[in-house]
């Protein structure tokens, strides 16, 4: 059979990517272990490792101390060769984090913002958090290989924020342009609930699941879908917005927690937590309020569950830290509404869920460029 | 670079599959045209065609009459080399169809059943329709390479009907076993709305779209989802059942059409058509009834549209033949509920939508086996 030069090139690239994938997921490996795990011949594995070392993607690991004789050489993926930046732009705060290429956080920072500040001030807070992370990590913008930005509001497929109910002066903001001014790398923008779902599927309680509905539950509920292992954006970027349908009862849901007379006068951004705390202590009025809230949450959730029949529903976001009082009422309200009750799990990622999801999205972008014409490693070498 | 025997085998198979894919979609092609469309070298294309001819997948086409000189040889995919069987088991009828490997119908048959017959009788009707199609097509069961069965009710991932509201004695039926008794080939079972959606995406008004919500609208509404070009089954096979949620208003929807006093006494399976006809003629009571029906249909549809943000919604199923009176009321009711109004199109596949979708599903199964160890062409040759 005739085998073209193009065929060989493609085979070589597939073999290299297979080796990188195995190396990223494992402790340092010898060539023999790499050959076994990828199915490549030893000779091919030796050749691929040499090529990847030369490009800078792989490094040799010094033998363990006290090793006897001449141990086989071991190799690791250079996850510290590059970094990505993730942002979480919310109503009350901005979070930023810098991670290595395996998603390990090397620096993170959080700054508060007032809900009603104009665009200019919110962007200034974003810049301060970003600069702080670079400084703490000892990196410059040139060391960042991709940026992903999570934000409140619906984000269309072009990365523009189109619809926002929770903060003023944010619809239409061009976050891509804002970051491109400082970082000459791929910049991605997505709705915050979507990124939280992505983090959950990559590194959270949903990492063994292909289809899930993620409930981003806080003062303003959101939802996102992972289908067949991938984030579902929707044709206009607006997937997950079932809460906008009045019939599914999410529009007035927050009032059950924020409208209780006993808690009138509490700061609006704290009252829900206070109600959950009182419910935890058995206060009957608070317990009843949480039941009503859970009941409404269940209707919108059921609409999504009946539509998709997902394996799992994850409860995450700001209210998930009160999951111990919320989870069972939600389960009890949801079960009678479903044809097949999915698993229901609480997120364990806490308030970093969005910024970790942003890091995942940025790393996915880097992965897509590995060994291609736009390989960021090649560009980085130009600066050395 | 070292290239293993396994690598060459895989390349050969990929090249053969690429050629088959191109041949199936095109009029008979010369080797030069095949080489150009697949990107293979001419030498590789010649070798692949020879191999596929020997296996029986490709045949030479006689030169056109009156062709001058010595025209280049042309080749076609032998879509008539095998056939598939599709079924549509409904409340009031059973449809069967036999198609070739490109989905062209060679025979089809329909038989009526009463809604309340026991399982045994419904299966007997299925067998009669199947036998009639084989007879009309001049084929025997051995000529059928895959069977796909559409049925009312929720079908789990194992092919068992689990939940049925519309007919008695059908939950738990093992349709796979029923067909395996007569056809020793892959047998697939799916909910009828899902197959209608599949047909729409493969050969209907949705063939240029990756994400769509299909509304299977008849006396009992159903829905199905195509996401990223593929049917979305759901973890338990129950995707699309949003109608079971009372809040989205599908449970009582039929009453708007079937409960009109002026039409009391009409046969239940005809009254909706009579109401649509009266609405078409401008009868105010009928027009109002259709508006109410459309309004309720829009709420359940909006729940799915807001969840998924699909590019397109298709209105199909029994009521689609009255689409001229139904479509605009549905559009008017749906638009205010959506964040981004999707396109709304009427199905043109008529009442064969399910059985055509079954044929698509069966052909997909045959495609998956092409050139593999279970290649049905190899087995067929044993009988020659």
XYZ file of C-alpha atoms in Angstrom:
768
model
C 0.000 0.000 0.000
C 1.234 3.433 -0.856
C 1.790 5.613 2.212
C 2.150 9.330 1.560
C 4.352 11.814 3.369
C 1.178 13.463 4.608
C -0.022 10.161 6.064
C 3.260 9.713 7.942
C 3.098 13.260 9.244
C -0.395 12.679 10.584
C 0.595 9.400 12.182
C 3.571 11.056 13.852
C 1.369 13.815 15.245
C -1.221 11.320 16.527
C 1.530 9.310 18.206
C 2.979 12.437 19.825
C -0.411 13.545 21.097
C -1.079 10.073 22.476
C 2.202 10.182 24.403
C 1.485 13.655 25.760
C -1.966 12.606 26.888
C -0.585 9.620 28.772
C 2.238 11.644 30.330
C -0.118 14.345 31.573
C -2.265 11.882 33.433
C 0.500 9.827 34.992
C 3.475 10.146 37.292
C 6.784 10.309 35.377
C 7.069 7.307 33.066
C 9.867 5.341 31.493
C 9.892 4.757 27.762
C 8.845 1.161 28.388
C 5.818 2.267 30.417
C 4.923 4.850 27.795
C 5.191 2.262 25.046
C 2.938 -0.100 26.953
C 0.270 2.502 27.762
C 0.075 3.988 24.267
C 0.470 0.749 22.336
C 3.371 2.240 20.397
C 6.461 0.204 19.686
C 9.450 0.998 21.892
C 11.303 2.432 18.931
C 8.430 4.792 18.134
C 8.137 5.828 21.779
C 11.860 6.632 21.947
C 11.571 8.756 18.827
C 8.476 10.607 20.060
C 10.027 11.368 23.457
C 13.156 12.749 21.834
C 11.039 14.978 19.596
C 8.851 16.209 22.467
C 11.926 16.936 24.626
C 13.435 18.984 21.867
C 10.223 20.968 21.462
C 10.057 21.586 25.205
C 6.897 19.645 26.064
C 8.648 16.853 27.967
C 11.536 16.823 30.410
C 13.606 14.078 31.968
C 13.081 13.546 35.678
C 16.191 12.949 37.829
C 16.331 9.402 39.192
C 15.029 8.881 42.724
C 17.577 9.331 45.492
C 19.263 6.157 46.518
C 18.150 4.314 43.410
C 20.331 1.301 42.817
C 22.155 0.502 39.650
C 21.189 2.382 36.508
C 17.438 2.957 36.659
C 15.589 3.566 33.386
C 15.124 7.243 32.540
C 11.771 8.737 33.407
C 9.952 11.566 31.673
C 7.257 14.053 32.635
C 4.964 16.480 30.857
C 6.195 20.030 31.502
C 2.970 21.386 32.929
C 4.922 24.383 34.223
C 6.068 25.277 30.698
C 3.075 27.585 30.325
C 0.223 29.121 32.279
C -3.356 30.214 31.740
C -5.463 32.960 33.303
C -9.065 32.498 34.431
C -11.519 35.172 35.520
C -14.865 35.160 37.326
C -16.697 38.471 36.969
C -19.679 38.449 39.264
C -22.208 40.832 40.729
C -20.399 41.347 44.049
C -16.862 40.228 43.338
C -14.164 39.524 40.809
C -11.967 36.440 41.136
C -8.829 35.746 39.121
C -6.543 32.715 39.061
C -3.433 31.635 37.205
C -2.860 27.897 36.763
C -0.290 25.721 35.062
C -1.181 23.573 32.082
C -2.630 20.839 34.287
C -4.945 23.249 36.116
C -2.895 23.524 39.316
C -3.489 26.980 40.774
C -0.263 28.956 41.207
C -1.901 32.229 42.282
C -5.410 33.542 42.854
C -6.985 36.732 44.040
C -10.391 38.105 44.861
C -11.660 41.673 45.048
C -15.095 42.960 45.994
C -17.197 45.230 43.814
C -20.458 46.987 44.409
C -23.329 45.672 42.266
C -24.175 49.051 40.804
C -20.778 50.278 39.605
C -20.468 51.334 35.980
C -18.601 49.206 33.450
C -15.373 51.167 33.741
C -15.067 50.444 37.458
C -15.894 46.747 37.145
C -13.247 46.398 34.442
C -10.771 48.242 36.656
C -11.438 45.701 39.414
C -10.837 42.923 36.879
C -7.490 44.485 35.939
C -6.445 44.825 39.578
C -7.192 41.166 40.291
C -5.346 40.089 37.156
C -2.280 42.191 37.960
C -2.220 40.881 41.516
C -2.180 37.285 40.300
C 0.623 37.906 37.822
C 2.601 39.580 40.559
C 2.041 36.786 43.093
C 2.953 34.168 40.506
C 6.044 36.066 39.404
C 4.861 36.009 35.789
C 4.396 38.561 33.032
C 1.539 38.709 30.519
C 3.789 37.003 27.980
C 3.814 33.878 30.152
C 0.043 33.468 29.815
C -0.875 31.225 26.892
C -4.670 31.591 26.970
C -7.269 33.606 28.880
C -10.834 32.544 29.692
C -13.333 34.889 31.297
C -16.481 33.868 33.146
C -19.141 36.520 33.500
C -22.714 37.008 34.619
C -25.109 37.345 31.721
C -25.730 35.521 28.478
C -22.691 35.362 26.215
C -23.195 34.821 22.487
C -20.990 32.656 20.293
C -18.827 35.668 19.453
C -17.956 36.234 23.105
C -20.089 39.335 23.616
C -22.300 39.690 26.674
C -25.789 40.147 25.265
C -28.355 39.957 28.066
C -27.766 40.834 31.717
C -30.353 41.314 34.424
C -28.214 41.563 37.537
C -25.815 44.454 36.937
C -26.062 47.717 35.010
C -23.944 48.791 32.047
C -22.686 45.300 31.272
C -24.723 44.207 28.235
C -22.589 44.665 25.151
C -19.235 44.728 26.952
C -16.441 43.360 24.750
C -14.340 41.363 27.187
C -12.354 39.767 24.380
C -11.088 43.131 23.205
C -10.364 44.195 26.775
C -8.036 41.263 27.385
C -6.551 41.181 23.907
C -5.164 44.635 24.633
C -2.884 43.155 27.302
C -2.579 39.481 26.275
C -1.770 38.570 22.696
C -3.191 35.061 23.015
C -6.562 33.316 22.574
C -9.229 34.931 24.778
C -12.489 33.095 25.490
C -15.599 34.412 27.210
C -18.460 32.373 28.643
C -21.381 32.600 31.016
C -20.271 31.888 34.591
C -22.677 28.994 35.177
C -21.275 27.245 32.111
C -17.742 27.478 33.438
C -18.786 26.193 36.847
C -20.366 23.181 35.113
C -17.185 22.605 33.144
C -15.065 22.658 36.307
C -17.423 20.183 37.923
C -17.116 17.794 35.001
C -13.337 18.075 34.744
C -12.278 18.092 38.374
C -15.345 17.912 40.565
C -18.098 15.503 41.579
C -19.164 15.004 37.970
C -15.880 13.847 36.531
C -17.145 10.318 35.842
C -20.297 11.461 34.074
C -21.032 12.344 30.428
C -24.413 14.094 30.755
C -25.293 16.413 33.601
C -27.409 19.399 34.536
C -25.532 21.892 36.677
C -27.542 24.161 38.971
C -25.623 27.351 39.741
C -27.623 28.318 42.744
C -27.172 31.642 44.390
C -29.130 34.835 44.686
C -29.668 34.645 40.941
C -30.027 31.042 39.788
C -28.385 29.802 36.637
C -27.991 26.464 34.950
C -25.673 24.838 32.479
C -25.516 21.568 30.615
C -22.744 19.118 29.948
C -23.820 16.730 27.188
C -21.688 13.882 25.931
C -18.833 15.196 28.046
C -18.891 18.674 26.507
C -20.312 22.013 27.508
C -23.507 22.749 25.574
C -23.488 26.406 24.552
C -26.569 26.578 22.368
C -26.807 28.175 18.960
C -26.772 31.711 20.393
C -24.792 30.879 23.517
C -27.946 30.977 25.653
C -28.408 27.372 26.745
C -29.450 26.834 30.359
C -31.776 29.823 30.665
C -34.880 27.813 31.589
C -35.320 30.136 34.587
C -36.639 32.841 32.289
C -39.856 30.832 31.767
C -42.287 32.037 34.398
C -44.070 28.670 34.520
C -41.012 26.936 35.996
C -41.052 29.204 39.037
C -37.478 30.463 39.223
C -38.296 34.127 38.659
C -39.722 34.643 42.155
C -37.762 31.923 43.902
C -35.367 34.210 45.781
C -38.221 35.956 47.539
C -38.853 32.889 49.688
C -35.486 33.529 51.332
C -35.087 37.272 51.018
C -38.646 38.302 51.868
C -39.022 36.725 55.298
C -40.291 39.346 57.764
C -38.062 38.071 60.600
C -35.006 38.839 58.496
C -36.121 42.184 57.129
C -33.299 44.705 57.391
C -30.495 42.162 56.973
C -27.999 43.080 54.216
C -29.459 41.646 50.983
C -26.314 39.688 50.134
C -26.296 37.977 53.528
C -29.948 37.235 54.223
C -30.085 33.925 52.358
C -27.145 32.632 54.372
C -28.854 33.727 57.565
C -32.052 31.917 56.616
C -30.100 28.730 55.812
C -28.326 29.054 59.154
C -31.610 29.444 61.001
C -33.024 26.438 59.126
C -29.958 24.438 60.158
C -30.784 25.325 63.753
C -34.363 24.113 63.276
C -36.146 27.477 63.148
C -39.599 26.499 61.771
C -40.125 29.647 59.716
C -36.722 29.291 58.077
C -37.215 25.564 57.472
C -40.522 26.277 55.734
C -38.931 29.023 53.634
C -36.188 26.662 52.493
C -38.820 24.048 51.566
C -40.668 26.577 49.415
C -37.425 27.661 47.770
C -36.458 24.032 47.114
C -39.914 23.354 45.686
C -39.562 26.122 43.121
C -35.990 25.156 42.297
C -37.240 21.627 41.640
C -39.766 22.710 39.006
C -37.201 24.377 36.767
C -34.804 21.545 37.415
C -37.474 19.001 36.464
C -38.088 20.815 33.185
C -34.426 20.289 32.320
C -34.266 16.745 33.678
C -37.354 15.621 31.758
C -35.999 17.235 28.612
C -32.534 15.686 28.812
C -32.750 12.661 31.123
C -29.246 13.376 32.460
C -27.331 10.944 34.615
C -26.643 13.561 37.267
C -27.734 16.927 38.656
C -25.131 18.951 40.557
C -26.029 21.660 43.042
C -23.295 24.290 43.011
C -22.748 28.005 43.338
C -23.002 30.356 46.296
C -25.795 28.502 48.075
C -24.005 25.158 47.837
C -22.132 25.948 51.016
C -25.552 25.550 52.698
C -26.034 22.309 50.813
C -26.492 20.451 54.056
C -29.873 22.144 54.544
C -30.790 22.501 50.876
C -29.955 19.186 49.256
C -32.590 16.953 50.835
C -35.512 19.379 50.350
C -34.501 19.687 46.687
C -34.293 15.907 46.323
C -37.715 15.404 47.938
C -39.309 18.028 45.701
C -37.638 16.824 42.515
C -38.260 13.086 42.720
C -42.057 13.108 42.159
C -41.626 15.342 39.124
C -39.149 13.161 37.256
C -39.655 10.132 35.047
C -36.273 8.820 36.118
C -34.739 10.542 39.117
C -31.125 11.384 38.334
C -28.361 11.310 40.903
C -28.146 14.540 42.867
C -24.765 15.625 44.202
C -23.440 18.670 45.957
C -20.504 20.499 44.438
C -17.330 20.433 46.473
C -15.531 23.125 44.485
C -16.878 26.003 46.522
C -16.575 29.550 45.332
C -13.682 28.880 42.946
C -15.897 26.825 40.644
C -16.162 29.496 37.963
C -12.517 30.504 37.902
C -11.429 26.846 37.836
C -13.793 26.258 34.941
C -12.265 29.237 33.184
C -8.834 27.655 33.634
C -10.194 24.396 32.142
C -11.551 26.264 29.128
C -8.256 28.075 28.615
C -6.308 24.816 28.892
C -8.617 23.187 26.353
C -7.684 25.985 23.977
C -3.965 25.382 24.559
C -4.503 21.646 24.024
C -6.159 22.304 20.699
C -3.043 24.143 19.565
C -0.531 21.518 20.746
C 1.848 20.525 17.986
C -0.088 22.589 15.471
C 1.093 25.568 13.466
C 0.040 27.819 16.386
C 1.744 25.766 19.096
C 2.315 28.231 21.967
C 5.517 26.381 22.916
C 7.082 27.414 19.620
C 6.246 31.042 20.205
C 7.545 30.929 23.775
C 10.863 29.592 22.514
C 11.279 32.670 20.366
C 11.568 34.728 23.526
C 14.162 32.539 25.217
C 9.619 6.754 11.225
C 8.622 3.211 11.954
C 5.178 2.357 10.557
C 3.617 -0.825 11.891
C 1.435 -3.319 10.060
C -1.405 -2.273 12.324
C -0.949 1.362 11.311
C -1.134 0.430 7.607
C -4.236 -1.656 8.205
C -5.951 1.261 9.915
C -4.948 3.654 7.166
C -6.287 1.294 4.543
C -9.595 0.995 6.349
C -9.875 4.780 6.753
C -9.168 5.235 3.055
C -11.781 2.627 2.107
C -14.400 4.229 4.347
C -13.629 7.651 2.899
C -14.161 6.323 -0.624
C -17.418 4.645 0.334
C -18.701 7.821 1.955
C -17.965 9.846 -1.167
C -19.477 7.238 -3.486
C -22.694 7.062 -1.482
C -23.295 10.766 -1.747
C -22.443 11.193 -5.407
C -23.495 10.024 -8.829
C -21.175 7.323 -10.213
C -17.577 8.574 -10.132
C -14.391 7.878 -12.034
C -11.219 6.998 -10.173
C -9.911 10.490 -10.958
C -12.992 12.127 -9.403
C -12.791 9.832 -6.392
C -9.120 10.632 -5.941
C -9.857 14.357 -6.067
C -12.784 14.266 -3.631
C -11.074 12.080 -1.038
C -7.598 13.563 -1.348
C -6.132 10.131 -1.950
C -3.504 9.584 -4.590
C -4.734 8.028 -7.811
C -2.788 4.870 -7.074
C -4.416 4.530 -3.660
C -7.866 5.180 -5.136
C -7.351 2.491 -7.766
C -6.319 0.005 -5.095
C -9.260 0.880 -2.804
C -11.808 0.574 -5.633
C -10.452 -2.827 -6.614
C -10.697 -4.001 -3.014
C -14.235 -2.658 -2.553
C -15.375 -4.249 -5.816
C -14.035 -7.584 -4.742
C -15.862 -7.314 -1.409
C -19.099 -6.378 -3.164
C -19.550 -2.810 -1.929
C -18.840 -1.133 -5.247
C -19.806 -1.964 -8.818
C -18.766 -0.612 -12.179
C -21.412 1.365 -14.030
C -21.776 0.749 -17.795
C -20.666 3.768 -19.863
C -23.428 6.108 -21.003
C -25.038 5.258 -24.329
C -23.460 7.006 -27.259
C -20.365 7.938 -25.295
C -17.515 8.700 -27.624
C -14.102 7.144 -27.525
C -13.104 5.229 -24.403
C -14.665 7.027 -21.448
C -13.092 6.506 -18.035
C -14.727 3.770 -15.964
C -17.274 4.909 -13.403
C -18.151 3.271 -10.113
C -21.114 3.331 -7.760
C -21.892 2.271 -4.212
C -24.066 -0.837 -4.294
C -26.919 0.525 -2.193
C -29.036 -2.393 -3.377
C -26.585 -4.923 -1.950
C -28.549 -4.994 1.294
C -31.757 -3.796 2.883
C -33.060 -2.683 6.261
C -36.465 -2.934 7.915
C -38.123 -0.098 9.819
C -41.245 -0.249 11.979
C -43.594 2.335 13.486
C -45.792 0.846 16.194
C -48.393 3.406 17.142
C -51.657 3.635 19.046
C -53.941 3.320 16.000
C -51.686 1.812 13.366
C -48.558 -0.113 12.507
C -46.346 0.983 9.613
C -43.494 -1.030 8.139
C -41.009 -0.169 5.418
C -38.037 -1.821 3.741
C -35.363 0.433 2.279
C -32.035 -0.048 0.547
C -28.791 1.046 2.159
C -29.291 4.652 1.088
C -32.764 4.863 2.621
C -34.735 4.537 -0.617
C -38.029 2.827 0.194
C -38.559 -0.367 -1.811
C -41.764 -1.440 -0.054
C -44.004 -0.147 2.725
C -47.234 -1.174 4.352
C -49.688 0.087 6.912
C -52.268 -1.721 8.977
C -54.746 -0.309 11.488
C -55.057 -1.491 15.064
C -57.506 -0.674 17.787
C -55.953 1.253 20.688
C -57.087 -1.231 23.312
C -55.886 -4.529 21.849
C -53.671 -6.710 24.020
C -49.971 -7.104 23.311
C -50.384 -10.338 21.389
C -52.663 -8.721 18.831
C -50.518 -5.651 18.360
C -47.496 -7.860 17.748
C -49.517 -9.917 15.275
C -50.297 -6.727 13.364
C -46.577 -5.899 13.389
C -45.799 -9.325 11.927
C -48.428 -8.958 9.214
C -47.060 -5.584 8.119
C -43.510 -6.950 8.106
C -44.437 -10.030 6.078
C -46.355 -7.880 3.597
C -43.310 -5.672 3.011
C -40.974 -8.626 2.485
C -43.434 -10.090 0.033
C -43.869 -6.842 -1.907
C -40.115 -6.327 -2.043
C -39.473 -9.926 -3.108
C -37.066 -10.399 -0.211
C -36.610 -12.932 2.554
C -35.644 -12.193 6.186
C -32.050 -13.133 5.322
C -31.873 -10.119 3.002
C -32.502 -7.722 5.898
C -29.246 -6.524 7.461
C -30.658 -4.539 10.393
C -34.046 -3.844 11.974
C -35.096 -0.705 13.833
C -38.420 -0.407 15.628
C -40.156 2.821 16.596
C -42.768 2.555 19.314
C -44.951 4.661 21.552
C -43.681 4.836 25.103
C -40.344 5.449 26.769
C -37.629 3.021 25.690
C -34.658 2.430 27.974
C -31.060 1.993 26.816
C -31.567 -1.778 26.686
C -34.398 -1.467 24.164
C -37.217 -2.327 26.547
C -40.394 -0.241 26.599
C -40.637 1.006 30.189
C -43.423 3.583 30.488
C -46.500 3.841 28.281
C -49.604 5.934 28.879
C -51.453 5.532 25.610
C -51.984 1.801 25.142
C -52.493 -1.113 27.531
C -50.255 -4.150 27.965
C -47.251 -2.576 26.264
C -44.924 -1.599 29.131
C -42.231 -4.243 29.412
C -42.635 -5.657 25.891
C -39.348 -7.031 24.557
C -39.398 -5.978 20.916
C -35.754 -6.924 20.442
C -36.464 -10.530 21.312
C -39.575 -10.538 19.127
C -37.620 -9.547 16.016
C -34.504 -11.535 16.839
C -36.666 -14.638 16.560
C -37.137 -13.967 12.842
C -34.107 -11.800 11.933
C -30.637 -12.828 13.023
C -29.258 -9.298 12.704
C -28.907 -6.170 14.881
C -32.307 -5.057 16.204
C -32.728 -1.560 17.638
C -35.730 -0.113 19.459
C -36.474 3.556 20.112
C -39.275 5.893 21.060
C -41.209 6.986 17.976
C -40.674 10.726 18.468
C -36.920 10.148 18.530
C -37.007 8.358 15.207
C -39.136 11.076 13.642
C -36.528 13.616 14.768
C -33.760 11.499 13.279
C -35.558 11.297 9.930
C -36.018 15.043 9.940
C -32.327 15.630 10.534
C -31.189 13.121 7.932
C -33.610 13.718 5.094
C -36.067 16.393 6.145
C -36.233 20.124 6.798
C -33.543 19.899 9.472
C -30.794 18.339 7.414
C -28.580 21.430 7.532
C -28.845 21.837 11.295
C -26.835 20.397 14.195
C -29.122 21.203 17.152
C -32.883 20.972 17.015
C -35.966 20.337 19.103
C -38.490 18.132 17.330
C -42.141 18.433 18.325
C -44.017 15.225 17.553
C -47.454 16.730 17.704
C -50.521 14.579 17.581
C -53.169 13.468 19.999
C -50.384 12.626 22.413
C -47.516 15.111 22.115
C -43.946 13.988 22.229
C -40.595 15.646 21.734
C -37.097 14.629 20.825
C -33.718 16.301 20.627
C -30.956 16.240 18.071
C -27.801 17.697 19.612
C -24.551 18.106 17.741
C -26.064 16.185 14.857
C -26.933 13.146 16.956
C -30.073 11.859 18.604
C -30.011 12.535 22.341
C -31.364 9.501 24.147
C -30.750 10.423 27.752
C -29.192 8.243 30.396
C -32.323 6.105 30.767
C -33.590 6.640 27.240
C -36.194 9.132 28.446
C -35.053 12.423 26.944
C -37.779 14.664 25.526
C -40.449 13.927 28.134
C -40.876 17.551 29.261
C -44.641 17.109 28.709
C -44.875 15.122 31.925
C -44.267 18.309 33.951
C -47.672 19.751 34.721
C -46.321 23.301 34.835
C -45.501 23.297 31.111
C -49.134 22.703 30.214
C -48.967 19.728 27.839
C -50.935 17.329 30.025
C -54.281 18.979 29.328
C -53.424 20.415 25.923
C -55.479 17.973 23.867
C -58.679 18.979 25.630
C -58.679 22.333 23.828
C -59.299 20.447 20.602
C -61.136 17.356 21.768
C -63.430 18.978 24.319
C -65.220 21.537 22.147
C -68.957 21.197 22.624
C -69.711 21.796 18.928
C -67.672 18.717 18.055
C -68.939 16.444 20.810
C -69.767 13.039 19.427
C -67.151 13.104 16.669
C -64.876 10.027 16.623
C -62.024 10.813 19.036
C -59.306 10.108 16.474
C -60.873 12.527 13.972
C -62.042 15.450 16.075
C -58.731 17.325 16.095
C -58.614 17.227 12.306
C -62.201 18.523 12.186
C -61.335 21.414 14.497
C -58.290 22.328 12.399
C -60.493 22.187 9.295
C -63.076 24.456 10.887
C -60.316 26.864 11.953
C -59.029 26.869 8.388
C -62.496 27.937 7.300
C -62.474 30.768 9.838
C -64.859 29.287 12.415
C -64.272 31.590 15.455
C -64.703 28.864 18.100
C -62.274 26.572 16.310
C -59.774 29.391 15.748
C -59.846 30.222 19.454
C -59.401 26.560 20.361
C -56.345 26.285 18.127
C -54.883 29.440 19.743
C -55.299 27.922 23.210
C -53.736 24.684 22.063
C -50.845 26.548 20.448
C -50.381 28.585 23.626
C -49.965 25.475 25.757
C -47.725 23.798 23.190
C -45.524 26.904 23.281
C -44.918 26.688 27.041
C -43.464 23.177 26.933
C -41.575 24.086 23.792
C -40.159 27.197 25.474
C -38.926 25.102 28.396
C -36.882 23.054 25.947
C -35.791 26.027 23.844
C -34.605 28.003 26.872
C -32.763 24.953 28.173
C -30.984 24.119 24.917
C -31.010 27.253 22.745
C -31.418 25.134 19.599
C -31.041 26.525 16.113
C -34.379 25.104 14.988
C -37.720 23.747 16.183
C -39.572 21.379 13.855
C -43.304 20.759 14.061
C -44.003 17.217 12.920
C -46.267 14.273 13.592
C -49.953 13.710 12.941
C -51.030 17.323 13.401
C -48.371 18.641 11.041
C -50.696 18.050 8.110
C -52.735 20.913 9.617
C -49.560 22.931 9.932
C -51.044 25.678 7.803
C -53.395 26.589 10.658
C -51.123 25.622 13.534
C -47.705 27.014 12.698
C -48.347 30.732 13.032
C -50.274 30.514 16.324
C -47.389 28.429 17.729
C -44.848 30.964 16.484
C -46.774 33.893 17.995
C -47.096 32.142 21.329
C -43.485 30.952 21.447
C -41.635 34.128 20.544
C -42.352 36.158 23.716
C -41.239 33.228 25.858
C -37.821 32.749 24.298
C -34.530 34.497 24.878
C -33.556 33.857 21.277
C -36.401 32.705 19.039
C -35.227 29.709 17.031
C -36.305 29.010 13.477
C -39.622 27.184 13.317
C -40.266 24.862 10.391
C -42.997 22.429 9.443
C -42.037 18.849 8.714
C -42.596 17.709 5.147
C -42.131 14.001 5.840
C -45.763 13.364 6.697
C -46.854 10.178 8.368
C -43.803 8.158 7.286
C -41.522 10.169 9.558
C -41.124 7.463 12.173
C -40.598 4.562 9.801
C -38.084 6.603 7.770
C -36.260 7.438 10.980
C -36.219 3.751 11.840
C -34.614 3.055 8.467
C -31.987 5.736 9.210
C -31.210 4.146 12.552
C -30.903 0.703 10.988
C -28.631 2.050 8.226
C -26.443 3.740 10.850
C -26.004 0.320 12.431
C -24.990 -1.214 9.101
C -22.549 1.671 8.522
C -20.916 1.029 11.865
C -20.216 -2.535 10.769
C -18.827 -1.673 7.311
C -15.464 -3.276 6.730
C -15.346 -4.537 10.302
C -15.229 -8.098 11.543
C -19.064 -8.126 11.466
C -19.392 -6.694 7.968
C -22.838 -7.862 6.780
C -21.525 -8.038 3.194
C -19.174 -10.835 4.199
C -21.986 -12.826 5.747
C -24.226 -12.271 2.726
C -21.511 -13.653 0.453
C -21.548 -16.912 2.393
C -25.037 -17.516 1.094
C -24.266 -16.822 -2.542
